[in-house]
mmCIF file of C-alpha atoms in Angstrom:
data_model
loop_
_atom_site.group_PDB
_atom_site.id
_atom_site.type_symbol
_atom_site.label_atom_id
_atom_site.label_comp_id
_atom_site.label_asym_id
_atom_site.label_seq_id
_atom_site.Cartn_x
_atom_site.Cartn_y
_atom_site.Cartn_z
ATOM 1 C CA MET T 252 95.984 118.630 14.858
ATOM 2 C CA THR T 253 97.356 116.184 17.607
ATOM 3 C CA ILE T 254 96.489 115.958 21.300
ATOM 4 C CA THR T 255 97.172 113.381 24.242
ATOM 5 C CA VAL T 256 94.346 112.112 26.301
ATOM 6 C CA GLN T 257 95.790 111.090 29.585
ATOM 7 C CA PHE T 258 93.169 108.356 31.667
ATOM 8 C CA TRP T 259 93.006 107.709 35.061
ATOM 9 C CA SER T 260 91.493 105.538 38.013
ATOM 10 C CA TYR T 261 89.717 102.856 36.138
ATOM 11 C CA PHE T 262 89.463 104.732 32.985
ATOM 12 C CA LYS T 263 92.821 103.245 32.587
ATOM 13 C CA ASP T 264 90.857 99.802 33.025
ATOM 14 C CA HIS T 265 88.505 100.459 30.662
ATOM 15 C CA THR T 266 90.791 101.422 27.953
ATOM 16 C CA GLN T 267 93.676 99.098 28.396
ATOM 17 C CA CYS T 268 96.089 102.254 28.473
ATOM 18 C CA ALA T 269 97.228 105.602 30.842
ATOM 19 C CA THR T 270 97.170 107.646 27.677
ATOM 20 C CA THR T 271 96.726 107.827 23.847
ATOM 21 C CA SER T 272 96.923 110.225 21.440
ATOM 22 C CA LEU T 273 94.169 111.372 18.714
ATOM 23 C CA GLU T 274 94.390 113.203 15.550
ATOM 24 C CA LEU T 275 91.525 115.737 15.339
ATOM 25 C CA PRO T 276 90.499 118.699 12.811
ATOM 26 C CA ASP T 277 91.717 122.367 14.282
ATOM 27 C CA GLY T 278 88.972 123.990 15.662
ATOM 28 C CA THR T 279 88.127 120.850 17.814
ATOM 29 C CA THR T 280 86.180 121.316 20.835
ATOM 30 C CA LEU T 281 86.834 119.218 24.558
ATOM 31 C CA GLY T 282 83.578 118.238 24.360
ATOM 32 C CA GLU T 283 84.279 116.686 20.522
ATOM 33 C CA ALA T 284 87.306 115.200 21.444
ATOM 34 C CA HIS T 285 85.835 113.302 24.843
ATOM 35 C CA THR T 286 83.136 111.888 21.680
ATOM 36 C CA ALA T 287 86.095 110.837 19.517
ATOM 37 C CA VAL T 288 87.655 109.254 22.467
ATOM 38 C CA ILE T 289 84.381 106.967 23.334
ATOM 39 C CA ASP T 290 84.569 106.205 19.623
ATOM 40 C CA GLN T 291 87.514 104.566 19.955
ATOM 41 C CA PHE T 292 87.153 103.167 23.726
ATOM 42 C CA PRO T 293 83.330 102.147 23.776
ATOM 43 C CA ALA T 294 83.463 101.046 27.410
ATOM 44 C CA LEU T 295 83.808 105.076 28.244
ATOM 45 C CA GLY T 296 80.473 105.520 26.944
ATOM 46 C CA ASP T 297 78.297 104.715 29.870
ATOM 47 C CA MET T 298 80.903 107.211 32.055
ATOM 48 C CA ARG T 299 80.236 109.768 29.790
ATOM 49 C CA HIS T 300 77.768 112.261 31.896
ATOM 50 C CA SER T 301 79.926 111.649 34.717
ATOM 51 C CA THR T 302 83.725 111.831 33.321
ATOM 52 C CA LEU T 303 85.318 114.894 34.516
ATOM 53 C CA LYS T 304 87.385 116.738 31.952
ATOM 54 C CA ALA T 305 90.777 118.746 31.622
ATOM 55 C CA VAL T 306 93.206 120.162 29.450
ATOM 56 C CA GLY T 307 96.235 120.503 31.397
ATOM 57 C CA VAL T 308 95.910 121.042 35.158
ATOM 58 C CA ASP T 309 92.805 122.788 34.722
ATOM 59 C CA TYR T 310 88.789 121.576 34.294
ATOM 60 C CA GLN T 311 87.506 122.994 31.109
ATOM 61 C CA PRO T 312 83.849 123.189 29.695
ATOM 62 C CA ASP T 313 83.110 121.286 26.601
ATOM 63 C CA ASP T 314 82.975 124.044 24.269
ATOM 64 C CA PHE T 315 86.547 124.688 25.392
ATOM 65 C CA PRO T 316 88.482 125.072 21.976
ATOM 66 C CA LEU T 317 91.567 122.489 22.038
ATOM 67 C CA ASN T 318 94.984 123.530 20.529
ATOM 68 C CA ASP T 319 97.929 121.313 18.817
ATOM 69 C CA GLY T 320 99.700 119.852 21.250
ATOM 70 C CA ASP T 321 97.024 119.927 24.029
ATOM 71 C CA GLU T 322 97.019 117.086 26.956
ATOM 72 C CA ILE T 323 93.719 116.242 27.992
ATOM 73 C CA SER T 324 92.553 114.114 31.217
ATOM 74 C CA LEU T 325 89.462 112.060 31.408
ATOM 75 C CA PHE T 326 88.380 110.500 34.604
ATOM 76 C CA PRO T 327 85.970 109.472 36.949
ATOM 77 C CA PRO T 328 84.441 111.327 40.191
ATOM 78 C CA VAL T 329 87.367 112.433 42.721
ATOM 79 C CA GLN T 330 87.721 110.451 46.122
ATOM 80 C CA GLY T 331 90.172 112.007 48.033
ATOM 81 C CA GLY T 332 90.311 112.048 51.842
ATOM 82 C CA MET V 254 98.443 132.585 54.308
ATOM 83 C CA LYS V 255 101.386 130.213 54.446
ATOM 84 C CA THR V 256 100.114 127.014 52.747
ATOM 85 C CA GLN V 257 102.061 123.508 52.780
ATOM 86 C CA LEU V 258 100.974 120.253 50.538
ATOM 87 C CA THR V 259 102.394 117.409 50.663
ATOM 88 C CA LEU V 260 101.500 114.336 48.496
ATOM 89 C CA THR V 261 103.432 111.224 49.859
ATOM 90 C CA PRO V 262 103.298 107.407 50.241
ATOM 91 C CA ASP V 263 104.749 107.454 53.229
ATOM 92 C CA PRO V 264 103.057 107.154 56.803
ATOM 93 C CA ILE V 265 102.013 110.798 58.247
ATOM 94 C CA ASP V 266 104.756 111.408 60.865
ATOM 95 C CA GLU V 267 102.137 113.638 63.043
ATOM 96 C CA LEU V 268 104.709 114.153 65.746
ATOM 97 C CA ALA V 269 107.134 115.966 63.762
ATOM 98 C CA LEU V 270 104.644 117.905 61.910
ATOM 99 C CA ILE V 271 103.491 119.240 65.523
ATOM 100 C CA THR V 272 107.024 119.912 66.136
ATOM 101 C CA GLU V 273 107.248 122.477 63.186
ATOM 102 C CA ARG V 274 104.166 124.180 63.740
ATOM 103 C CA GLU V 275 104.482 127.850 63.378
ATOM 104 C CA MET V 276 101.855 130.034 65.387
ATOM 105 C CA SER V 277 102.167 133.905 65.855
ATOM 106 C CA ASP V 278 101.160 135.117 68.901
ATOM 107 C CA GLY V 279 97.430 136.778 67.404
ATOM 108 C CA MET V 280 96.456 132.727 66.808
ATOM 109 C CA GLY V 281 94.118 131.356 69.040
ATOM 110 C CA ALA V 282 93.150 128.108 66.892
ATOM 111 C CA ALA V 283 95.064 125.489 66.124
ATOM 112 C CA LEU V 284 92.563 123.123 64.453
ATOM 113 C CA VAL V 285 93.976 119.389 63.193
ATOM 114 C CA PHE V 286 92.071 116.893 61.163
ATOM 115 C CA HIS V 287 92.703 113.128 60.560
ATOM 116 C CA GLY V 288 90.864 111.400 57.965
ATOM 117 C CA VAL V 289 91.551 107.654 58.803
ATOM 118 C CA VAL V 290 90.752 105.002 56.177
ATOM 119 C CA ARG V 291 87.755 102.642 57.678
ATOM 120 C CA ALA V 292 87.349 98.589 57.700
ATOM 121 C CA GLU V 293 83.843 99.120 55.361
ATOM 122 C CA GLU V 294 83.781 100.923 52.165
ATOM 123 C CA GLY V 295 79.746 100.293 51.224
ATOM 124 C CA GLU V 296 78.813 96.902 52.575
ATOM 125 C CA ALA V 297 82.209 95.288 51.864
ATOM 126 C CA THR V 298 85.254 95.004 54.663
ATOM 127 C CA ILE V 299 88.613 96.053 53.498
ATOM 128 C CA ALA V 300 91.807 95.869 54.442
ATOM 129 C CA ALA V 301 92.984 98.862 52.677
ATOM 130 C CA ILE V 302 92.510 101.661 50.139
ATOM 131 C CA ASP V 303 94.906 102.408 47.171
ATOM 132 C CA TYR V 304 95.065 106.361 46.228
ATOM 133 C CA GLU V 305 96.146 107.472 43.548
ATOM 134 C CA ALA V 306 96.950 110.768 42.290
ATOM 135 C CA PHE V 307 97.463 113.298 39.133
ATOM 136 C CA ASP V 308 100.003 115.038 41.182
ATOM 137 C CA GLU V 309 100.269 117.642 39.012
ATOM 138 C CA MET V 310 97.097 118.980 38.582
ATOM 139 C CA ALA V 311 96.002 117.974 42.325
ATOM 140 C CA CYS V 312 98.853 120.032 43.433
ATOM 141 C CA HIS V 313 97.203 122.670 41.149
ATOM 142 C CA GLN V 314 93.730 122.613 42.501
ATOM 143 C CA PHE V 315 94.790 122.424 46.112
ATOM 144 C CA GLU V 316 96.397 125.603 45.204
ATOM 145 C CA LEU V 317 93.351 127.464 43.912
ATOM 146 C CA ILE V 318 91.199 126.011 47.146
ATOM 147 C CA PHE V 319 93.995 127.570 49.648
ATOM 148 C CA GLU V 320 93.247 130.775 47.454
ATOM 149 C CA ASP V 321 89.794 130.293 47.587
ATOM 150 C CA ILE V 322 90.145 130.253 51.653
ATOM 151 C CA ASP V 323 92.226 132.673 51.930
ATOM 152 C CA ARG V 324 89.801 135.021 50.219
ATOM 153 C CA GLN V 325 87.215 133.839 52.892
ATOM 154 C CA TRP V 326 89.009 133.629 56.101
ATOM 155 C CA PRO V 327 91.523 135.210 58.320
ATOM 156 C CA ILE V 328 93.692 132.041 58.373
ATOM 157 C CA GLU V 329 97.727 132.349 59.148
ATOM 158 C CA SER V 330 98.685 128.858 57.671
ATOM 159 C CA ILE V 331 96.906 125.632 56.216
ATOM 160 C CA ARG V 332 99.228 122.626 56.256
ATOM 161 C CA VAL V 333 97.856 119.803 54.413
ATOM 162 C CA VAL V 334 99.374 116.153 53.858
ATOM 163 C CA HIS V 335 97.484 113.660 51.625
ATOM 164 C CA ARG V 336 98.846 110.176 51.242
ATOM 165 C CA ILE V 337 99.081 108.381 47.759
ATOM 166 C CA GLY V 338 99.441 104.219 47.585
ATOM 167 C CA VAL V 339 98.485 101.687 49.905
ATOM 168 C CA VAL V 340 97.257 102.805 53.401
ATOM 169 C CA PRO V 341 95.954 100.916 55.862
ATOM 170 C CA VAL V 342 92.486 100.377 57.840
ATOM 171 C CA ASN V 343 93.245 102.522 60.804
ATOM 172 C CA GLU V 344 95.773 104.587 59.360
ATOM 173 C CA THR V 345 95.836 108.432 58.222
ATOM 174 C CA SER V 346 95.002 109.158 54.776
ATOM 175 C CA LEU V 347 94.736 113.102 55.202
ATOM 176 C CA TRP V 348 96.119 115.069 57.940
ATOM 177 C CA ILE V 349 94.627 119.040 57.834
ATOM 178 C CA GLU V 350 96.353 121.915 60.212
ATOM 179 C CA ILE V 351 94.533 125.084 60.176
ATOM 180 C CA ILE V 352 95.826 128.316 62.003
ATOM 181 C CA ALA V 353 93.477 130.879 62.890
ATOM 182 C CA PRO V 354 92.496 133.687 65.131
ATOM 183 C CA HIS V 355 89.427 131.927 66.325
ATOM 184 C CA ARG V 356 87.989 128.460 66.367
ATOM 185 C CA ALA V 357 84.922 129.827 63.706
ATOM 186 C CA GLU V 358 86.802 130.411 60.876
ATOM 187 C CA ALA V 359 89.307 127.505 61.563
ATOM 188 C CA PHE V 360 86.604 125.098 61.548
ATOM 189 C CA GLU V 361 84.549 126.859 58.319
ATOM 190 C CA ALA V 362 87.642 126.605 56.376
ATOM 191 C CA CYS V 363 88.737 123.189 57.345
ATOM 192 C CA GLN V 364 85.000 121.996 56.354
ATOM 193 C CA PHE V 365 85.248 124.290 53.031
ATOM 194 C CA LEU V 366 89.056 122.821 52.417
ATOM 195 C CA ILE V 367 87.379 119.270 52.894
ATOM 196 C CA ASN V 368 84.421 120.012 50.666
ATOM 197 C CA ALA V 369 86.238 121.706 47.793
ATOM 198 C CA MET V 370 89.616 118.456 47.817
ATOM 199 C CA LYS V 371 86.172 115.695 47.455
ATOM 200 C CA GLU V 372 84.950 117.715 44.514
ATOM 201 C CA ARG V 373 87.654 119.190 42.589
ATOM 202 C CA VAL V 374 90.914 117.313 43.278
ATOM 203 C CA PRO V 375 92.176 114.911 41.354
ATOM 204 C CA ILE V 376 92.961 111.610 44.026
ATOM 205 C CA TRP V 377 90.940 108.359 43.832
ATOM 206 C CA LYS V 378 90.731 105.108 45.642
ATOM 207 C CA ARG V 379 90.545 101.819 45.493
ATOM 208 C CA PRO V 380 89.566 99.609 48.158
ATOM 209 C CA LYS V 381 91.510 96.741 48.892
ATOM 210 C CA ARG V 382 90.791 93.323 50.791
ATOM 211 C CA GLU V 383 94.432 92.741 51.309
ATOM 212 C CA ALA V 384 97.029 95.023 52.499
ATOM 213 C CA SER V 385 99.481 94.567 49.882
ATOM 214 C CA SER V 386 100.095 96.772 46.848
ATOM 215 C CA ASN V 387 98.276 95.320 43.781
ATOM 216 C CA SER V 388 94.610 96.604 43.607
ATOM 217 C CA SER V 389 92.047 94.011 44.183
ATOM 218 C CA GLN V 390 88.889 96.130 43.238
ATOM 219 C CA SER V 391 87.647 98.826 40.939
ATOM 220 C CA ASN V 392 85.729 102.149 42.463
#
């Protein structure tokens, strides 16, 4: 399956891109996709535990199962206000 | 509960917002909060903050927060304006108005809204040494 990954804030600086796509086996979870992203962009590894993860516009846990065509977002802690 | 959310690159026109205020006879509290950009960020002196938002998710997360508030307090209305882009020091980056029957629930709901926003709403800031459009520092 193919998923799209969006990066936000300074994560874009580390990846040098705002989006990428990944080919992953069916049944891949959000946490496994995150690991695959870090394999592709090792600079994100240092922020692994503070990274916030969403599918679409909702936060989801690492065991959330992904579907073909899902859009996931990875970003640092938010700072509005 | 009525809600209104605006994410905007434009300066916040509080006079216009106040003019548009709607408040029924049973309401006794109109609470307005301004979040203003400080000249200090950590130990650095800055000229502005550059705000970035994941707009679609930010709007969705604000709606979820509004629903949480509606379940907890008898609020008549909430209006939120958050600026996106470069906001110079001393300018308002966040404007909130809460209309409630009494001050206690208005203050509690406002505090809840700001705390929840800072945990959940995907907006980020980059301090800038110069008040131009280019980012100067990661945060």
